[in-house]
Amino acid sequence: MALFSVRTLGFPEIRRDHRLCRLPLRKGLALLVYLAEASGSVGRDVLATMLWPEGSNEVVRARLRRLLHRLQQALGDDILTMDRSAVRWSTAITLQVDSQLFEQACDRGEFERACRQYSGDFLDGFSPGDCPQFDEWAFFRREALRGRVMQALERAVHASNAAGDYAAAAAHAGLLIELDPFSEVYGRHLVRNLLLAGERATAQRHLEALTQRLHDELNVAPGPEIRALLDVGATLHIEDLPSTRYVSSGGIHLAFQTHGAGGIDILLLPGFVSHVERVWEQPQCRAFLSSVAAMGRLLLLDRRGVGLSDRVGFAPDVDATAQDIGTVLDAAGSRRLVLLGASEGGPACIKFAVDHPNRVAGLILFASLAKGTATHDYPHALESSQYDTWLQQLVAGWGGPAGIETFGPSLAGDPQARAWWAGLLRAASSPGAIKAVLMALRDTDVRHLLGRVSVPTLVLHRHDDCAVRIGAGRHLASHIPRARFVELDGADHWPFAGDQQPVLDGIRQFVGSLSG
């Protein structure tokens, strides 16, 4: 049985029994890669339309027939199975696809192996030419795999550091820097592990290089945490930022952090995207989180499928995210807490508060909503068609600071904030995966739960919020028994953007009333 290996990570190539198959046909190579990724039959019409978007149906089907014939001449009659309607790689051969081997290693938690298998970005430098549908498919696949390798590298850094293999941890951190050269979190991982490995001079050089990049591109300097690493020298006992921990639930590993040691726990569940480490990079966000941690013990969580938590093959719904909350609370030893649900994090917090009122001392909803899209009896959200248009725009802008003008208009002109948000998006998810998450959020509806909330509730909402209309906040407050509504000035959707002091004052007063 012939062995065919399809390389997709880097510039694509096909090998038969380890010997390179020379294919001068770029569209033929594109077709073979697409079939390999599909892992099954693909309709002839789909292939013809993808490779020849212009032309009549008869013409493009004839071109496809000729291309398939030439591929069989070049590689052998046994490589493809075809009928009148579909084409696939033959089951009479053994087919190995490097991108699939990489993902399988990630799924098994073999992150070191996965990192070794990732030899480059998906179809790097390749395009069949004049095939926008293929190029769009390749873009989404490329971004999904980049997101997975970033997470794999992050997990490998943590594992190597915990095992005392600081040289390996530094090597993985160096690859992260190549993927995102402006990340201070990745820079801190690199410098810290180089120091622990005894490579002080190399650590100094990397810090200088990071400092130069941030100055040249963003006109900012690295934060004090990374500079302090060199000051404390080889002892490195001081760790200013909280460490990331993992807990497993149903085979899914959830990333979370605890920070502070106050009397009451405060779990913050953000909106559709998060990353428990990279949130600390942005100065205003860090100041906000530190202020909340001063009120009690702060718990941060990446829901399944997002950030440093395991990727899953489906979009987590409200029930799954509420389950994640309980799993993290058990791991953190939290018995009674305040839930702080921001934006799309609110519905899951509502669900948990209804199901476990004995564990929830209070509920805070910031810029949140009960339903993802508008209906005749709920006009406080985007219409379904408007939501889909916004989602398309967000996905199209992925890789850059997509949506920052909506989420944080006061920060939209800040180069550092733009670079941070773009990096957080890339590290937290991929455009295809986040599209599935947001489609699930579009269909969210917890209105039937609002009347069952029995814990003290505070609803905070800025009057001119650009992402979630203030009517959504008013609706929450009017339908949750005895909820208190506080309307704030400003247009920022992120609680840390703009004037964060009124937000913190509201949280502090509410938490104080529960502790008193």
CSV table of C-alpha atoms in Angstrom, one decimal, residues 112 115 153 156-157 160 165-178 189-190 193-194 197:
chain,number,residue,atom,x,y,z
A,112,GLU,CA,5.8,19.3,23.0
A,115,CYS,CA,5.2,22.1,18.7
A,153,LEU,CA,3.6,26.7,22.9
A,156,ALA,CA,4.7,23.8,26.7
A,157,VAL,CA,6.3,26.8,28.4
A,160,SER,CA,8.8,22.8,30.9
A,165,ASP,CA,13.6,22.4,32.1
A,166,TYR,CA,14.2,26.2,31.8
A,167,ALA,CA,16.1,25.9,28.5
A,168,ALA,CA,13.2,24.2,26.8
A,169,ALA,CA,10.7,26.7,28.3
A,170,ALA,CA,12.9,29.5,26.9
A,171,ALA,CA,13.0,27.9,23.5
A,172,HIS,CA,9.2,27.6,23.4
A,173,ALA,CA,8.9,31.2,24.6
A,174,GLY,CA,11.2,32.3,21.8
A,175,LEU,CA,8.9,30.7,19.2
A,176,LEU,CA,6.0,32.6,20.8
A,177,ILE,CA,7.9,35.8,20.4
A,178,GLU,CA,8.3,35.0,16.7
A,189,HIS,CA,8.3,34.1,29.8
A,190,LEU,CA,11.5,34.2,27.7
A,193,ASN,CA,13.4,31.2,31.8
A,194,LEU,CA,16.6,32.4,30.3
A,197,ALA,CA,18.7,28.6,32.8
